[in-house]
Amino acid sequence: MTLLEVDSLNVSMRNAEGHLVSVIENLSFSVAHGQTTALVGESGCGKSMTALALMRLLPEDFVITSGRILLEGRDLLSLSAKEMRSLRGRAMSMIFQEPMTALNPLFTVGDQIAEVLRWHQGLGGSAARERAIALLRVVQIPAAEQRVDAYPHQLSGGMRQRVMIAMALAGRPKLLIADEPTTALDVTVQAQIFDLLAELQQETGAAVLLITHDLGAVAELADEILVLYAGRCIEAGVSADIVEAPRHPYTRGLLNCVPHFTLGRAPKPWVDLGEIPGMVPPLGARGADCAFLARCALAADICRSRPQPALDPIGPGHAVSCWREAGGTT
Amino acid sequence: MSVLDTAASPAAPDHLLDVNDLVVHFPAGRQGPFGKTSFVHAVDGVSFRVRRGTTFGIVGESGSGKSTTALAVLRLAPITSGQVVFAGRDIADLSGSPLREMRKHLQIVFQDPFSALNPRRRAGDQIREPLDLLGIGSGSERDDRVRKLLAEVGLPPQAADLFPHQFSGGQRQRLCIARALAPEPDLIVCDEAVSALDVAIQAQILNLLKRLQRERRLTYMFISHDLGVVQQFCDEVAVMYLGKIVEQGSAAKLFTAPCHPYTWSLIAAAAPPGPVRDALKQRHLVKGDPPSPVDPPPGCRFVQRCPAAVDRCRQQLPSLDAIDPSHYVACHRASDLAETFIQIRS
């Protein structure tokens, strides 16, 4: 059963002249109960904006122009601010990228976790504190009884991220949005955080929407992957299909440009990494034709003469938006 | 290439950098009003040599002293004791104009290209700045060189007149590289130079750095926590933990036959997904965070988190011993552990 359904979501930004500039175009996807879906792409592709749109926390000047977001059948876009507020933290919650800026430096971590519990579960001071300590234990923070009174600056980056996860889990959400939860962390800590997320997901049965720029890293975590480019979904499908048989040139590029660690084998002499030349077109410079056109090594006349192809199914649970791939139609 | 080449000692003709027992301690307050001063042991007796034209990688968690080591080599962090021999000359005690003269041979590319550039100065001026400060060339020669450098890092000449905010992250990192190249240095420190970039841009920058190294015979000190990048990019690798090098060797040796439990832990975190990784993780991935580097206890620094620690590890600090001419390990139990490690690999 689907938990979250996003149906042709369009988000725009009002620029200095007051014109609307498209940020996310026609994004549709769904997340089933207990599943992990990953949104992958470079900076500026609209991953974080999608997450913020789902939470209805978009910055000023950003508007959802059309589309529907259904959480368990309820249309989030028609809810009042008050109703939305009661959903955030309880039905859906978010782990932000930078734990140092997302935590309030003036309150102890215990207070910040307890806030969720007071708001949504109406717990009193001591009961909330007890729960906060229990949650810190769940995210494997040693000496939780003492740490509950610590301020964010007294904790290391990995610990802060664990606190963020504890906060996000406090309301037992059905949907957990994790926006690059490990980019600011060391590799050993990254591995621990990913393990922790997977473990907690097993226990709580929450669905996870994981946002990342490293396609290789999410391959084993995610059930489904959506590759975003310049605000458009250009490839979507079951995780194993996308990683083993990527069809869009951008997805292939993303997979090739990461030097993957190989164990027990001497490294080969340096061969230049497969790079994707150029960069993501900035907002406002995106035309109707394929957004990847300028960077694509396979671009042909058909790509130049026609608009961005629709996301077309090319197999069971695998869709791609590319003229050069089978099934490119408008 | 420069006068420095002739000054190099004949005994080690190809070692551009030779660091001997480098120590950097920072005072960290007193223990009580009349107590003795505590010290953060940021770098605690580190020795390594870097051959000209190669890349020396340093990996480790945050707080392990990777960046401090590099900054001390550049004389940007105060050296408590030890030698930094650069092209045959100890630069640890230099000051004043000899030090300034030396600066043109040592440059750095920082992690975050957003804070490493002055937002109020044009890109061209920032690349020119080291030339102005070090008094290299005449005015028109400097402008000329700025143009050439921009082309070399793959930016159009018009970029010189733009401000940093008009560039993307990858382009800004290219500017930082151009600025580091300006005085034609021999050694460039890349302090997590690609960590803040997107994967696609990271590949572009790594390819650029490699090309520049080939063309100019540059020597890099490459600091990173990404083992995948380090394995491909570096010739020699040192693994640091709490101010000490725990294992060092050629990239080929270190990653085919790692010996230190901490190296194994890093590998367990970076290994490609699969059953091997699961086995590695279960056995070797250490939990938690490294302990505080303030006044560390005697014994091996890794002892609190080490799955193989014995009494001896708590009492005696292991020295960095050669187990092979190009492979050094600081672990009392290296030989006992070697066998269990082999089992896992097979």
XYZ file of C-alpha atoms in Angstrom:
676
model
C 0.000 0.000 0.000
C 1.309 3.439 -0.778
C 2.036 5.778 2.062
C 3.052 8.815 0.113
C 1.972 9.685 -3.353
C 3.336 12.653 -5.223
C 1.447 13.419 -8.378
C 2.897 15.776 -11.029
C 4.320 18.208 -8.526
C 5.475 21.554 -9.884
C 7.428 24.013 -7.779
C 8.495 27.460 -8.958
C 10.527 30.301 -7.604
C 9.620 33.946 -7.934
C 12.715 35.756 -9.212
C 13.710 39.376 -8.699
C 11.443 40.553 -11.535
C 8.492 38.681 -10.077
C 8.411 36.015 -12.781
C 7.935 32.398 -11.891
C 10.931 30.180 -12.646
C 10.452 26.461 -12.656
C 12.362 24.557 -9.958
C 10.700 21.151 -10.020
C 8.731 19.978 -13.045
C 6.134 17.267 -13.153
C 7.568 15.094 -10.437
C 5.552 11.984 -9.660
C 6.520 9.144 -7.386
C 5.180 7.075 -4.554
C 6.635 5.567 -1.409
C 5.189 2.400 0.067
C 5.004 1.620 3.779
C 8.360 0.534 5.183
C 10.201 1.124 1.898
C 13.243 3.233 1.201
C 13.166 5.509 -1.802
C 16.220 7.522 -2.777
C 16.293 10.841 -4.614
C 19.652 11.196 -6.332
C 21.256 14.055 -8.248
C 23.792 16.878 -8.126
C 23.308 20.111 -6.204
C 20.761 22.314 -7.857
C 18.695 19.421 -9.165
C 15.820 20.023 -6.782
C 16.301 17.171 -4.304
C 16.142 19.234 -1.157
C 13.367 21.405 -2.585
C 11.296 18.274 -3.132
C 11.793 17.331 0.513
C 10.878 20.806 1.694
C 7.826 20.851 -0.562
C 6.654 17.583 1.002
C 7.026 19.068 4.466
C 5.476 22.315 3.215
C 8.520 24.121 4.543
C 9.573 25.762 1.270
C 11.446 29.038 1.680
C 9.757 32.306 0.859
C 9.392 32.990 -2.871
C 9.032 29.295 -3.601
C 5.513 28.166 -4.473
C 3.906 24.869 -5.352
C 2.171 25.770 -8.605
C 0.364 22.504 -9.215
C 0.253 18.846 -8.301
C -0.865 16.794 -5.363
C 0.940 15.328 -2.373
C -1.055 12.569 -0.717
C 0.030 11.146 2.611
C -2.150 8.138 3.390
C -4.734 9.534 1.045
C -4.809 12.985 2.633
C -3.928 15.872 0.363
C -1.251 17.815 2.208
C -1.627 20.853 -0.014
C -5.211 21.439 1.087
C -4.438 21.343 4.805
C -4.384 24.477 6.953
C -1.136 25.592 8.546
C -2.372 24.287 11.878
C -3.256 20.861 10.552
C 0.070 20.693 8.763
C 1.831 21.530 11.976
C 0.255 18.613 13.764
C 1.442 16.294 10.988
C 5.056 17.432 11.024
C 6.995 15.421 13.535
C 4.175 12.923 13.948
C 3.171 11.589 10.557
C 6.300 12.749 8.759
C 9.584 14.148 9.966
C 12.869 15.218 8.501
C 16.549 14.757 9.275
C 18.428 17.775 8.026
C 21.791 17.816 6.334
C 23.819 19.937 8.724
C 23.178 18.909 12.334
C 25.076 21.909 13.684
C 22.736 24.428 12.087
C 19.582 22.361 12.483
C 19.886 22.053 16.260
C 19.264 25.036 18.500
C 22.534 25.897 20.241
C 20.738 27.436 23.245
C 18.797 24.357 24.366
C 20.043 21.011 25.615
C 19.493 18.116 23.253
C 17.125 16.604 25.806
C 14.899 19.696 25.659
C 14.868 19.624 21.895
C 13.832 15.988 21.734
C 11.289 16.486 24.512
C 9.709 19.356 22.593
C 8.431 16.913 19.992
C 7.010 14.677 22.716
C 5.316 17.545 24.570
C 3.762 18.859 21.383
C 2.510 15.675 19.871
C 2.038 13.285 22.744
C 1.251 15.767 25.494
C 3.879 14.284 27.784
C 4.835 16.150 30.959
C 8.346 17.279 31.864
C 9.704 14.164 33.544
C 7.930 11.690 31.287
C 9.261 13.518 28.210
C 12.746 13.463 29.669
C 12.529 9.726 30.291
C 11.436 9.175 26.693
C 14.218 11.450 25.434
C 16.788 9.349 27.291
C 15.250 6.184 25.874
C 15.425 7.660 22.361
C 19.069 8.623 22.804
C 19.714 4.999 23.744
C 17.869 3.836 20.653
C 20.239 5.861 18.474
C 23.166 4.335 20.371
C 24.469 7.349 22.209
C 26.625 6.150 25.104
C 25.843 7.508 28.606
C 22.449 8.800 27.471
C 21.493 9.925 31.017
C 24.318 12.450 30.973
C 24.144 13.404 27.308
C 20.507 14.381 27.593
C 21.677 17.542 29.381
C 24.415 18.322 26.865
C 24.263 21.248 24.470
C 24.822 20.607 20.756
C 28.319 22.146 20.805
C 29.427 19.585 23.366
C 28.739 16.721 20.974
C 30.697 15.507 17.962
C 29.246 15.631 14.459
C 28.213 11.977 14.506
C 26.506 12.380 17.883
C 24.639 15.464 16.700
C 23.371 13.587 13.703
C 22.195 10.821 16.046
C 20.367 13.427 18.104
C 18.698 14.668 14.917
C 17.612 11.119 14.161
C 16.310 10.689 17.711
C 14.308 13.915 17.314
C 12.906 12.799 13.983
C 11.879 9.444 15.443
C 10.370 10.855 18.634
C 6.917 11.228 17.132
C 7.041 7.739 15.568
C 6.563 9.064 12.040
C 5.430 6.882 9.178
C 7.600 8.795 6.763
C 11.127 9.865 7.525
C 12.830 12.245 5.110
C 16.604 12.149 5.403
C 18.291 14.982 3.494
C 21.926 13.952 2.960
C 22.179 12.671 6.530
C 25.849 11.755 6.293
C 27.585 14.280 4.062
C 29.063 16.197 6.988
C 30.404 13.066 8.673
C 33.484 10.847 8.669
C 33.372 7.573 6.741
C 33.314 5.296 9.779
C 30.519 7.377 11.280
C 28.697 7.415 7.940
C 28.618 3.647 7.904
C 27.304 3.622 11.461
C 24.544 6.132 10.680
C 23.394 4.221 7.594
C 23.324 0.985 9.608
C 21.390 2.719 12.347
C 18.834 4.089 9.893
C 18.323 0.650 8.342
C 17.973 -0.951 11.770
C 15.496 1.615 13.023
C 13.499 1.328 9.851
C 13.187 -2.420 10.426
C 11.972 -1.837 13.969
C 9.565 1.014 13.417
C 8.393 0.134 9.915
C 8.777 3.734 8.813
C 9.228 4.568 5.155
C 12.380 6.522 4.372
C 12.898 9.067 1.635
C 16.660 9.326 1.342
C 18.212 12.270 -0.439
C 21.795 11.977 -1.588
C 24.221 12.855 -4.355
C 26.121 9.591 -4.180
C 24.314 7.008 -6.259
C 26.745 4.249 -5.353
C 26.259 4.738 -1.632
C 22.494 4.269 -1.672
C 22.398 1.259 -3.954
C 22.148 -1.226 -1.111
C 19.957 0.918 1.122
C 17.229 1.938 -1.250
C 14.450 -0.160 -2.704
C 13.734 2.381 -5.395
C 15.768 5.187 -6.869
C 14.715 8.366 -8.640
C 17.421 10.253 -10.477
C 16.684 13.972 -10.690
C 18.315 16.340 -13.101
C 17.563 20.056 -13.248
C 14.256 19.576 -11.471
C 13.091 16.741 -13.702
C 13.034 13.057 -12.956
C 15.073 11.478 -15.743
C 15.251 7.897 -14.573
C 13.342 5.930 -11.977
C 13.148 2.333 -11.012
C 14.093 -0.515 -8.742
C 17.446 0.159 -7.131
C 19.248 -2.903 -8.500
C 18.126 -2.165 -12.079
C 19.300 1.412 -11.945
C 22.699 0.580 -10.511
C 23.366 -2.467 -12.673
C 21.764 -1.325 -15.902
C 21.487 2.462 -15.905
C 19.850 3.698 -19.094
C 20.099 7.458 -18.975
C 23.522 8.899 -19.870
C 23.403 11.072 -16.741
C 22.814 8.100 -14.458
C 25.681 6.277 -16.136
C 27.874 9.329 -15.689
C 27.027 9.548 -11.993
C 28.002 5.931 -11.502
C 31.231 6.183 -13.474
C 32.645 9.293 -11.893
C 33.079 7.848 -8.416
C 36.328 6.016 -7.750
C 35.075 2.990 -5.862
C 37.164 1.350 -3.267
C 38.368 -2.115 -4.209
C 39.573 -4.469 -1.591
C 42.559 -6.770 -1.754
C 43.625 -5.620 -5.174
C 46.422 -3.244 -6.068
C 45.008 -0.068 -7.599
C 45.376 0.229 -11.333
C 47.529 3.041 -12.655
C 45.569 6.274 -12.830
C 42.995 6.428 -15.576
C 41.031 9.617 -15.767
C 37.679 9.274 -14.091
C 34.656 9.391 -16.327
C 33.558 12.955 -15.861
C 30.358 14.678 -16.814
C 31.571 17.923 -18.385
C 29.918 21.207 -17.530
C 27.343 21.660 -14.825
C 23.649 21.666 -14.043
C 21.909 24.498 -15.903
C 20.949 27.228 -13.437
C 17.350 28.117 -12.644
C 15.745 30.081 -15.438
C 18.118 28.703 -18.082
C 16.177 25.498 -18.568
C 14.347 25.226 -21.832
C 11.746 22.803 -23.054
C 14.303 20.450 -24.600
C 16.154 17.762 -22.701
C 17.844 19.431 -19.725
C 20.905 17.198 -20.026
C 21.396 18.039 -23.721
C 24.355 20.387 -23.241
C 26.358 17.866 -21.231
C 25.348 14.713 -23.021
C 27.918 12.828 -25.094
C 25.189 10.973 -26.953
C 23.127 13.992 -27.942
C 21.773 13.641 -31.488
C 19.522 15.663 -33.767
C 16.419 14.077 -32.352
C 17.330 15.420 -28.891
C 17.791 18.969 -30.193
C 14.667 19.102 -32.283
C 12.176 17.856 -29.699
C 11.210 18.687 -26.121
C 12.195 16.712 -23.030
C 10.789 13.213 -23.492
C 8.305 11.865 -20.977
C 9.438 9.428 -18.339
C 8.733 6.273 -20.284
C 8.604 2.756 -18.897
C 11.219 0.559 -20.559
C 10.726 -2.495 -18.425
C 8.993 -3.625 -15.261
C 9.623 -0.940 -12.670
C 12.121 1.006 -14.734
C 11.443 4.243 -16.583
C 13.733 6.627 -18.376
C 13.407 10.015 -20.040
C 15.777 9.935 -22.999
C 15.308 10.099 -26.773
C 18.232 7.781 -27.394
C 16.759 5.019 -25.266
C 14.049 2.690 -26.408
C 10.618 4.133 -25.946
C 11.421 7.842 -26.124
C 8.068 9.391 -26.957
C 6.386 12.612 -26.133
C 63.371 23.597 -12.250
C 64.531 25.809 -9.433
C 67.610 26.530 -7.342
C 66.194 24.212 -4.762
C 66.964 21.183 -6.876
C 70.662 21.840 -6.735
C 70.474 22.448 -2.999
C 68.906 19.044 -2.386
C 71.113 16.639 -0.508
C 72.637 14.000 -2.771
C 71.649 11.202 -0.353
C 67.935 11.594 -1.039
C 67.739 13.069 -4.478
C 64.075 12.413 -5.075
C 62.642 13.192 -1.650
C 61.109 16.621 -1.864
C 59.777 16.557 1.675
C 61.188 14.797 4.689
C 59.273 15.217 7.941
C 61.018 13.992 11.087
C 59.251 13.459 14.382
C 56.916 16.396 13.871
C 55.066 17.449 17.027
C 52.315 20.064 17.253
C 50.784 20.638 20.681
C 48.235 23.315 21.442
C 47.748 24.536 25.006
C 44.234 23.754 26.249
C 43.879 25.521 29.586
C 45.008 24.469 33.046
C 43.814 21.695 35.288
C 42.589 23.922 38.138
C 43.898 27.408 38.983
C 47.437 26.293 39.844
C 47.546 23.045 37.938
C 49.726 22.328 34.984
C 48.684 23.251 31.483
C 46.934 20.610 29.416
C 47.924 20.136 25.803
C 46.006 18.979 22.801
C 48.310 16.483 21.156
C 47.219 17.360 17.641
C 50.269 15.850 15.967
C 52.459 13.660 18.117
C 55.655 12.513 16.505
C 54.908 12.051 12.832
C 57.599 11.131 10.301
C 57.249 10.556 6.593
C 58.950 11.286 3.300
C 57.399 12.365 0.051
C 59.081 11.732 -3.291
C 59.003 14.453 -5.908
C 56.219 14.116 -8.423
C 54.164 11.703 -6.320
C 51.036 12.019 -4.229
C 51.171 11.355 -0.524
C 47.758 10.674 0.966
C 46.743 11.081 4.588
C 43.518 9.467 5.756
C 41.845 9.419 9.134
C 38.805 10.670 11.014
C 38.283 14.312 11.939
C 40.515 15.199 14.833
C 43.199 12.742 13.811
C 45.676 15.501 12.963
C 45.675 15.213 9.171
C 45.115 18.900 8.531
C 47.379 20.038 11.356
C 50.207 17.942 9.910
C 49.741 19.599 6.531
C 49.483 23.083 8.021
C 52.645 22.508 10.055
C 54.478 21.445 6.895
C 53.347 24.715 5.304
C 54.411 26.553 8.461
C 50.844 27.710 9.014
C 50.545 25.895 12.358
C 53.122 26.380 15.127
C 55.615 23.508 15.248
C 56.351 22.364 18.803
C 59.319 20.232 17.800
C 60.649 18.194 14.922
C 62.081 18.823 11.492
C 60.444 19.648 8.208
C 63.092 19.221 5.534
C 61.885 20.647 2.258
C 64.189 20.178 -0.728
C 67.131 19.504 1.551
C 66.578 22.434 3.885
C 64.997 22.402 7.351
C 62.218 24.965 7.220
C 60.857 24.348 10.733
C 62.887 27.196 12.221
C 62.804 29.665 9.351
C 61.292 33.079 9.930
C 61.174 36.451 8.226
C 62.225 36.777 4.620
C 63.756 33.281 4.180
C 60.403 31.825 5.232
C 58.556 34.145 2.887
C 60.897 33.119 0.097
C 60.077 29.474 0.874
C 56.314 30.084 0.723
C 56.301 30.251 -3.055
C 57.275 26.597 -3.182
C 54.484 25.456 -0.872
C 50.830 26.104 -1.603
C 47.464 24.820 -0.432
C 43.976 24.179 -1.803
C 41.374 24.245 0.953
C 38.268 22.141 1.401
C 35.579 24.740 1.102
C 35.913 26.903 -2.015
C 33.099 29.111 -0.718
C 35.058 30.409 2.249
C 38.540 30.173 0.695
C 37.919 33.034 -1.735
C 37.391 36.667 -0.809
C 33.820 37.544 -1.864
C 34.750 41.169 -2.520
C 37.666 40.673 -4.881
C 37.603 39.727 -8.534
C 38.788 36.238 -9.440
C 41.745 37.519 -11.459
C 42.991 39.679 -8.588
C 42.841 36.755 -6.228
C 44.909 34.566 -8.520
C 47.349 37.435 -8.953
C 47.613 38.093 -5.242
C 50.339 35.535 -4.464
C 52.373 36.945 -7.377
C 51.962 40.478 -6.030
C 52.808 39.475 -2.487
C 55.821 37.408 -3.416
C 57.031 39.937 -5.988
C 57.086 37.554 -8.921
C 57.421 39.079 -12.402
C 56.449 42.549 -13.636
C 52.889 43.831 -13.799
C 52.204 42.710 -17.346
C 53.865 39.358 -16.771
C 51.563 38.776 -13.813
C 48.461 39.562 -15.891
C 49.778 37.233 -18.527
C 50.264 34.454 -16.070
C 46.765 34.904 -14.630
C 45.353 34.438 -18.131
C 47.428 31.321 -18.709
C 46.456 29.869 -15.347
C 42.757 30.375 -15.999
C 43.122 28.518 -19.272
C 45.033 25.734 -17.572
C 42.298 25.094 -15.030
C 39.686 25.225 -17.753
C 38.122 28.650 -17.242
C 37.602 31.330 -19.926
C 39.737 34.517 -19.745
C 36.624 36.607 -19.002
C 36.389 34.786 -15.659
C 39.151 37.066 -14.336
C 36.703 39.970 -14.036
C 33.991 38.096 -12.160
C 33.390 37.816 -8.423
C 33.405 34.470 -6.576
C 29.608 34.356 -6.150
C 29.252 34.257 -9.938
C 30.939 30.850 -10.059
C 29.676 27.396 -9.157
C 31.380 25.280 -6.496
C 33.485 23.371 -9.003
C 34.570 26.548 -10.802
C 35.512 28.120 -7.481
C 37.667 25.128 -6.680
C 39.322 25.634 -10.092
C 40.050 29.234 -9.085
C 41.586 28.034 -5.827
C 43.774 25.626 -7.789
C 44.825 28.393 -10.193
C 45.739 30.578 -7.227
C 47.775 27.777 -5.669
C 49.574 27.234 -8.997
C 50.387 30.923 -9.497
C 53.817 31.064 -7.822
C 54.794 27.766 -9.512
C 55.076 25.742 -6.318
C 56.711 22.345 -5.938
C 54.362 21.031 -3.293
C 50.606 21.554 -3.112
C 48.576 20.451 -0.130
C 45.042 19.435 -1.062
C 43.171 19.544 2.225
C 39.940 17.663 1.485
C 39.984 19.579 -1.787
C 37.184 17.548 -3.360
C 35.118 16.559 -0.310
C 32.752 19.519 -0.509
C 31.986 18.973 -4.187
C 29.317 16.943 -5.937
C 30.443 13.579 -7.260
C 30.354 14.671 -10.910
C 32.384 17.800 -10.169
C 34.716 15.847 -7.902
C 35.750 13.711 -10.882
C 36.455 16.826 -12.963
C 38.688 18.299 -10.260
C 40.550 15.039 -9.634
C 41.238 14.679 -13.354
C 42.465 18.272 -13.450
C 44.800 17.733 -10.492
C 46.244 14.615 -12.094
C 46.825 16.377 -15.412
C 48.583 19.278 -13.693
C 50.736 16.828 -11.792
C 51.799 15.112 -15.009
C 52.521 18.386 -16.787
C 54.336 20.185 -13.996
C 55.726 17.299 -11.985
C 53.893 18.587 -8.937
C 54.038 16.867 -5.585
C 50.787 16.604 -3.673
C 49.923 15.997 -0.077
C 46.373 14.783 -0.424
C 44.201 14.775 2.665
C 40.914 12.964 2.450
C 38.592 10.675 4.304
C 37.339 9.012 1.145
C 39.264 5.768 0.761
C 37.977 5.210 -2.772
C 39.548 8.465 -3.931
C 42.734 7.939 -1.935
C 43.263 4.440 -3.287
C 43.106 5.634 -6.886
C 44.767 8.993 -6.525
C 47.697 8.456 -4.150
C 51.029 6.674 -4.482
C 51.790 6.524 -0.768
C 49.232 6.563 2.009
C 49.509 7.239 5.738
C 46.649 6.407 8.101
C 46.479 8.764 11.073
C 44.720 8.279 14.366
C 44.813 10.804 17.216
C 47.999 12.514 16.138
C 49.944 9.384 15.221
C 50.554 7.572 11.984
C 49.319 4.043 12.662
C 50.065 2.589 9.263
C 51.886 3.788 6.202
C 52.796 2.272 2.905
C 52.421 2.369 -0.829
C 48.781 2.467 -1.913
C 49.174 -0.983 -3.415
C 50.555 -2.534 -0.215
C 48.314 -0.737 2.193
C 45.091 -1.710 0.521
C 46.024 -5.251 -0.442
C 47.479 -6.226 2.911
C 46.430 -3.753 5.597
C 47.763 -4.633 9.043
C 46.454 -2.148 11.563
C 43.003 -2.761 13.088
C 42.128 0.890 12.506
C 42.940 0.645 8.803
C 40.654 -2.362 8.695
C 37.931 -0.346 10.311
C 38.228 2.356 7.659
C 38.188 -0.290 4.951
C 35.131 -1.943 6.489
C 33.329 1.395 6.212
C 34.369 1.945 2.595
C 34.236 -1.580 1.147
C 31.828 -2.222 -1.715
C 28.532 -3.756 -0.618
C 28.367 -7.523 -0.407
C 29.021 -10.409 1.965
C 32.703 -9.476 2.367
C 31.721 -6.050 3.595
C 29.223 -7.466 6.055
C 31.865 -9.777 7.500
C 34.351 -6.917 7.684
C 31.873 -4.601 9.327
C 30.972 -7.116 11.954
C 34.542 -7.789 12.890
C 36.325 -4.531 12.377
C 34.101 -1.472 12.183
C 34.780 0.416 15.381
C 31.923 2.106 17.202
C 31.656 5.571 18.629
C 34.024 8.489 18.325
C 37.748 8.784 18.962
C 38.672 9.813 22.527
C 39.919 13.285 23.367
C 43.415 14.220 22.169
C 43.992 16.292 25.339
C 46.776 14.696 27.388
C 46.275 11.169 26.028
C 47.147 8.261 28.340
C 50.246 6.148 27.676
C 49.851 3.134 25.458
C 48.417 2.779 22.002
C 46.062 5.614 21.057
C 43.588 3.233 19.516
C 43.311 0.984 22.560
C 39.829 2.101 23.738
C 38.223 1.224 20.435
C 40.446 -1.627 19.322
C 38.739 -5.025 19.136
C 42.094 -6.790 19.554
C 43.578 -4.844 22.479
C 45.630 -6.698 25.111
C 47.296 -5.437 28.321
C 50.492 -4.545 26.589
C 48.623 -2.129 24.299
C 47.426 -0.151 27.324
C 50.919 0.290 28.761
C 53.258 0.712 25.859
C 52.979 2.916 22.814
C 53.798 0.833 19.735
C 56.399 2.268 17.373
C 55.986 2.492 13.615
C 57.914 -0.575 12.459
C 58.700 -1.717 8.962
C 57.131 -5.037 8.080
C 58.293 -4.626 4.517
C 60.571 -1.978 2.943
C 57.564 0.062 1.846
C 55.063 -0.733 4.578
C 55.090 0.424 8.214
C 52.698 -0.467 11.033
C 52.400 0.705 14.626
C 50.662 -2.190 16.355
C 51.845 -4.673 18.981
C 49.586 -7.335 17.596
C 50.225 -6.812 13.887
C 51.778 -10.242 13.380
C 49.059 -12.090 15.382
C 46.319 -10.269 13.526
C 47.765 -10.819 10.081
C 46.471 -14.388 10.015
C 42.861 -13.581 10.887
C 42.852 -10.847 8.284
C 44.039 -13.234 5.621
C 41.154 -15.590 6.425
C 38.618 -12.883 5.774
C 40.047 -11.883 2.467
C 40.006 -15.384 1.094
